[in-house]
PDB file of C-alpha atoms in Angstrom:
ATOM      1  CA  UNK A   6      40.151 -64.697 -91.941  1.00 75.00           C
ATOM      2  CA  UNK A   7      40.576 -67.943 -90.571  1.00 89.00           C
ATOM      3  CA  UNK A   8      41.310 -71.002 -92.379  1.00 96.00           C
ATOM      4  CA  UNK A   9      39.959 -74.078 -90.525  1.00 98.00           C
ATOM      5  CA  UNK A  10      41.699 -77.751 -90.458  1.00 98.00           C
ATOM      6  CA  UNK A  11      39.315 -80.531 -90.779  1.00 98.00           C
ATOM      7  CA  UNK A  12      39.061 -84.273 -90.751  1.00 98.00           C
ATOM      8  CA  UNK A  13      36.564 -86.806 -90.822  1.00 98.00           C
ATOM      9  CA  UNK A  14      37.130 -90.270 -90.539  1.00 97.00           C
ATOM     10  CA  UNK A  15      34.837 -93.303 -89.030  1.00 98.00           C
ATOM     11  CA  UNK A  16      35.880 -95.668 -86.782  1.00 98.00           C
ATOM     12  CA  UNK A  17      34.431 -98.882 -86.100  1.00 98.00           C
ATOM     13  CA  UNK A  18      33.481 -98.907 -82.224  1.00 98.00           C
ATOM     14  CA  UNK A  19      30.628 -97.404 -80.530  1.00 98.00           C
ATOM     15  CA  UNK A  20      30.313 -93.905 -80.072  1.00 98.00           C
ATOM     16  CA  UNK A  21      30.983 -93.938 -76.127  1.00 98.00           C
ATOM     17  CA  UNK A  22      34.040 -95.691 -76.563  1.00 98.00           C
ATOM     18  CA  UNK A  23      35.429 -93.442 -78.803  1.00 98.00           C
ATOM     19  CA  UNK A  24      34.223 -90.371 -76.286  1.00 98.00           C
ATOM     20  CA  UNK A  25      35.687 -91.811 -73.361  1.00 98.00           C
ATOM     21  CA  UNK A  26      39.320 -92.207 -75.314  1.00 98.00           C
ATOM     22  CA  UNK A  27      39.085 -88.554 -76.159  1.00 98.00           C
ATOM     23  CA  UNK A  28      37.811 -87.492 -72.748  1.00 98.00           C
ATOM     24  CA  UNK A  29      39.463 -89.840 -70.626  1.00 97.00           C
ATOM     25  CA  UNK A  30      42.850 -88.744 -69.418  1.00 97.00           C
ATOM     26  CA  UNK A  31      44.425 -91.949 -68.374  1.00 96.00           C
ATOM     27  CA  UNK A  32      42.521 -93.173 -72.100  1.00 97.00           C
ATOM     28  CA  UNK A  33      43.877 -89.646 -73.973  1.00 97.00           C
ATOM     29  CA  UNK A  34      47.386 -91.287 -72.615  1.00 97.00           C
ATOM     30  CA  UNK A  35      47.145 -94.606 -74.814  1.00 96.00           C
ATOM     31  CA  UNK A  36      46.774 -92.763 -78.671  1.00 97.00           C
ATOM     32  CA  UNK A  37      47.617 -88.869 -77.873  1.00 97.00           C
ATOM     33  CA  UNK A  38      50.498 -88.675 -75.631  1.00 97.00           C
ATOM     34  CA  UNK A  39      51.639 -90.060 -72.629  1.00 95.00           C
ATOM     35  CA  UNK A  40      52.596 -87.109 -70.787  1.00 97.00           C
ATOM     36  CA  UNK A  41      49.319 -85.629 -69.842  1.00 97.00           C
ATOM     37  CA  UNK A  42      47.473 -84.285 -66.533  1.00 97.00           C
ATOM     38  CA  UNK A  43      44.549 -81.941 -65.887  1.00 97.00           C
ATOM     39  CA  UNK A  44      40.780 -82.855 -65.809  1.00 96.00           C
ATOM     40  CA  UNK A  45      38.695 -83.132 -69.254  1.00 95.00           C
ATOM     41  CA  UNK A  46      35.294 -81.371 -67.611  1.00 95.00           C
ATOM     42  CA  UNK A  47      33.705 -78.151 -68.417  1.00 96.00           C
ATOM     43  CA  UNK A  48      36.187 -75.077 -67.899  1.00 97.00           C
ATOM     44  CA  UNK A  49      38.845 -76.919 -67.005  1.00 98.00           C
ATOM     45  CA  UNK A  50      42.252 -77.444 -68.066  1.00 98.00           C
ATOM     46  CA  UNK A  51      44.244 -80.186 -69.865  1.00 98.00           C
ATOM     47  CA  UNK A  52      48.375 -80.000 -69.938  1.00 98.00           C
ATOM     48  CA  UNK A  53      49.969 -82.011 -72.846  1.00 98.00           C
ATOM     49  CA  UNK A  54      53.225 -82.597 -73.423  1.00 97.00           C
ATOM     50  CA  UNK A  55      55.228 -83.406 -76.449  1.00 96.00           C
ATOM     51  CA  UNK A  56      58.522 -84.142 -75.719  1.00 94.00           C
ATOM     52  CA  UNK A  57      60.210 -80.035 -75.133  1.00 96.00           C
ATOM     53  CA  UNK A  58      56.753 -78.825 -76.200  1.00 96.00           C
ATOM     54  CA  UNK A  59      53.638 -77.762 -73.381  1.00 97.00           C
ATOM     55  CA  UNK A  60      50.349 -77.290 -74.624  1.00 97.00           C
ATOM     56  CA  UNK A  61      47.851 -76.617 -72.480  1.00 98.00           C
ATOM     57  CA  UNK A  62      43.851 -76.284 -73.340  1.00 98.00           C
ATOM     58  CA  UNK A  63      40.924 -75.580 -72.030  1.00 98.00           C
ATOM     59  CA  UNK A  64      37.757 -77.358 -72.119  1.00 98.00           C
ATOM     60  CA  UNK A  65      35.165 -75.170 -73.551  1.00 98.00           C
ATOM     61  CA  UNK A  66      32.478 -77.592 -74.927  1.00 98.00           C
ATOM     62  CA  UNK A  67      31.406 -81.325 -73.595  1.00 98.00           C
ATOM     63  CA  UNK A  68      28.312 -83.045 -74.783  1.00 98.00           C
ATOM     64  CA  UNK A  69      28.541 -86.570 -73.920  1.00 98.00           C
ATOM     65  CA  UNK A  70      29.053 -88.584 -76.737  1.00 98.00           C
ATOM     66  CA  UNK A  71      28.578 -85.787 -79.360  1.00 98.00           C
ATOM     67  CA  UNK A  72      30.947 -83.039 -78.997  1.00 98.00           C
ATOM     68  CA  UNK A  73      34.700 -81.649 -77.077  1.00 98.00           C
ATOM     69  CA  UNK A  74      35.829 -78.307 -77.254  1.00 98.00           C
ATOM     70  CA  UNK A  75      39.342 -77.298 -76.763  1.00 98.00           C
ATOM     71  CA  UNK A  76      40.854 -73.686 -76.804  1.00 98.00           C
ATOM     72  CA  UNK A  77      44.825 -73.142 -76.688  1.00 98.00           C
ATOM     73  CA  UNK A  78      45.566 -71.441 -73.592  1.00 98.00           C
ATOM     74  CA  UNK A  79      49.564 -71.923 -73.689  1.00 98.00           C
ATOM     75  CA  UNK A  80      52.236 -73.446 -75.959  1.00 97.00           C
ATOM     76  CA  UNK A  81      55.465 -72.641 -77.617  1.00 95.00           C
ATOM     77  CA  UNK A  82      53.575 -72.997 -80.861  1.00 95.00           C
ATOM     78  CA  UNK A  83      51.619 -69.989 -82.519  1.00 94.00           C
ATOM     79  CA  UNK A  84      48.492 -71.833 -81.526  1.00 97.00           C
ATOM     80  CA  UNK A  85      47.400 -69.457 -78.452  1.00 98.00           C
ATOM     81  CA  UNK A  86      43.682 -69.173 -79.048  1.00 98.00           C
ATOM     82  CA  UNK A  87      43.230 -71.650 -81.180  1.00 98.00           C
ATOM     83  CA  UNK A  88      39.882 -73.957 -80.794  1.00 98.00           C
ATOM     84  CA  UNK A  89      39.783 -77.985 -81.632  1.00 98.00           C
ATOM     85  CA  UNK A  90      36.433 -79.526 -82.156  1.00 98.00           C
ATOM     86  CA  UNK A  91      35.661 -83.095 -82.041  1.00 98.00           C
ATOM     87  CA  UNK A  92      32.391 -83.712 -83.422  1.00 98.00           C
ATOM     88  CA  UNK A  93      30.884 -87.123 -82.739  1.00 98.00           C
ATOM     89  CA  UNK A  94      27.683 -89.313 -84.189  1.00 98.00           C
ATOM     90  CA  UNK A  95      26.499 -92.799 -85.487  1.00 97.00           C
ATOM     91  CA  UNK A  96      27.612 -93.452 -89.280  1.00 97.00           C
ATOM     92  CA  UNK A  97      26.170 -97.240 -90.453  1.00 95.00           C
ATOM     93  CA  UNK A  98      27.231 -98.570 -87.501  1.00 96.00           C
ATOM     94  CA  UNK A  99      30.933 -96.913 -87.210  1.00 98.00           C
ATOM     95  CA  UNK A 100      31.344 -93.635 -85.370  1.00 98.00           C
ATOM     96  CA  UNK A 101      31.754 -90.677 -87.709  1.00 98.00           C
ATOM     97  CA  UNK A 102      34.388 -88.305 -86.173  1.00 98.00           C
ATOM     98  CA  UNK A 103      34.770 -84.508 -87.163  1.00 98.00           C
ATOM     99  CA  UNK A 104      37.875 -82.570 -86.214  1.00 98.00           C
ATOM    100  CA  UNK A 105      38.135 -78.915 -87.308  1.00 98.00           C
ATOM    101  CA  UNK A 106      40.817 -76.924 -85.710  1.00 98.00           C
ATOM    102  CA  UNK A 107      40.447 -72.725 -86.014  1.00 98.00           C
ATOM    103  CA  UNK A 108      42.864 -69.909 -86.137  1.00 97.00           C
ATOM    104  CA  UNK A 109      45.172 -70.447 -88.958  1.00 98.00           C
ATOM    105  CA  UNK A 110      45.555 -67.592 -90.792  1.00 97.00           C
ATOM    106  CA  UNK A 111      47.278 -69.423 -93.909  1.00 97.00           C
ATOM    107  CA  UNK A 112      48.062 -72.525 -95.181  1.00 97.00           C
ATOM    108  CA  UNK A 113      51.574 -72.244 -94.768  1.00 97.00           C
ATOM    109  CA  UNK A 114      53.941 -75.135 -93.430  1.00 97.00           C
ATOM    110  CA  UNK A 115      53.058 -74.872 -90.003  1.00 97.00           C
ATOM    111  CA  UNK A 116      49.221 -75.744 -91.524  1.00 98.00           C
ATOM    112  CA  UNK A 117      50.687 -78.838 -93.461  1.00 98.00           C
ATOM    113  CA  UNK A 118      52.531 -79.693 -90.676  1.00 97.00           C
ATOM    114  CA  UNK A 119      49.491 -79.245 -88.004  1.00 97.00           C
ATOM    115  CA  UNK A 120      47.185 -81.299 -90.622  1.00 98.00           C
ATOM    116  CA  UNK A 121      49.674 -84.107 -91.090  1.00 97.00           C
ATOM    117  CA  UNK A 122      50.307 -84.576 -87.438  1.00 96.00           C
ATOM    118  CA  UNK A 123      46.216 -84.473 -86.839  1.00 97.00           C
ATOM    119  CA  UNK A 124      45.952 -87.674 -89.276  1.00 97.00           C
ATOM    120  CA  UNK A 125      48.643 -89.647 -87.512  1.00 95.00           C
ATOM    121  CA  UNK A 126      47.356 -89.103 -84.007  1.00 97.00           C
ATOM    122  CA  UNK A 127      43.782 -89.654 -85.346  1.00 97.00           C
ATOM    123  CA  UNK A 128      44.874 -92.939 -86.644  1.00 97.00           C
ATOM    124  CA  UNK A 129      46.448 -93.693 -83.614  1.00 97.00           C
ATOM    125  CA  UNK A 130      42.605 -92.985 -82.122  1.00 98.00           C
ATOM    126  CA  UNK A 131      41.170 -95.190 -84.970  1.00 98.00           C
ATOM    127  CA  UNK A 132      43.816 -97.660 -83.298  1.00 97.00           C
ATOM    128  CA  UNK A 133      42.923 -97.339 -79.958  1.00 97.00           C
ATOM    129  CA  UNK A 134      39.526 -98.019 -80.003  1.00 98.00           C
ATOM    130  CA  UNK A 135      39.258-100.859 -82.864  1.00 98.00           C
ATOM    131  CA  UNK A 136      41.970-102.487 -81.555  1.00 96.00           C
ATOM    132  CA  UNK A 137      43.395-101.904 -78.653  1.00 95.00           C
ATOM    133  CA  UNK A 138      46.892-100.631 -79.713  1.00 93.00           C
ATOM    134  CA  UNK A 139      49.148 -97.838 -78.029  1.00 93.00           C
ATOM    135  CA  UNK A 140      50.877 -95.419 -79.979  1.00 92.00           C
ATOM    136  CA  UNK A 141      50.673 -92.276 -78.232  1.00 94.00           C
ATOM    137  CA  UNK A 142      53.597 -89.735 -78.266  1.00 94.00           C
ATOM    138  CA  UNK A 143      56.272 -91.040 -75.616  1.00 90.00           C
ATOM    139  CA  UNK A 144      54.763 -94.757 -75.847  1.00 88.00           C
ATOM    140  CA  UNK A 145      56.624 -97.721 -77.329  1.00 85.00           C
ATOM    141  CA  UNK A 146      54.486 -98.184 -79.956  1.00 84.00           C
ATOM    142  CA  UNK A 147      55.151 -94.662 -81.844  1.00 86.00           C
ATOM    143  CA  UNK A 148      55.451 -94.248 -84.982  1.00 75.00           C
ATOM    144  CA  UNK A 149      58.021 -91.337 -85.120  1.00 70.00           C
TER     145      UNK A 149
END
């Protein structure tokens, strides 16, 4: 059985800003990490890097301004096969973001650690788009 990791959090810009910063590579750079290459379309795939640690996805759902798919295709990490949803839509005049991540099999430490890591990059997101501030993985602006 898997256990899913969820989020959901507003932010306060328009809904195509916030799509193009999490389909935009060059954009993905500014809150994610700034090691990343690859293409964010439709079967394609997307190469992050976190310091010593490749992860590579694929693109497996885009609906403009409502929805990204992601499934694990490589990492060091036991997240092979793994699948990331963002979920997008209009929320009193904020954008209403829904993450769920699947394929944990237990909410072990590698779950608390996955989930805390989520909320710090997705703040870093929240960041991005309200306000303009960098503080991707790598950048100078990371909280570590």
């Amino acid at each position: 059985m898997s256990i899913p990791l969820k989020h959901l959090f507003h932010i306060n810009a328009p809904v195509e800003i916030v799509f193009k910063a999490l389909t935009d590579i060059d954009e993905m750079k500014s809150w994610y990490t700034n090691e990343i290459s690859g293409k964010s379309s439709m079967n394609q795939l997307i190469n992050f890097k976190f310091g010593t640690i490749k992860f590579i996805v694929k693109v497996i759902e885009l609906e403009v301004n409502k929805k990204i798919g992601w499934k694990c295709e490589e990492t060091s990490l036991p997240f092979v096969g793994h699948t990331y949803t963002f979920e997008l839509d209009e929320n009193d005049g904020k954008t209403r973001v829904r993450l769920t991540e699947f394929g944990f099999e237990e909410q072990d430490d590698m779950y608390a650690n996955m989930n805390f890591s989520w909320g710090k990059y997705l703040e870093s997101l929240r960041q991005f788009c309200q306000n303009g501030l960098f503080e991707a993985f790598g950048s100078s602006g990371y909280r570590s």
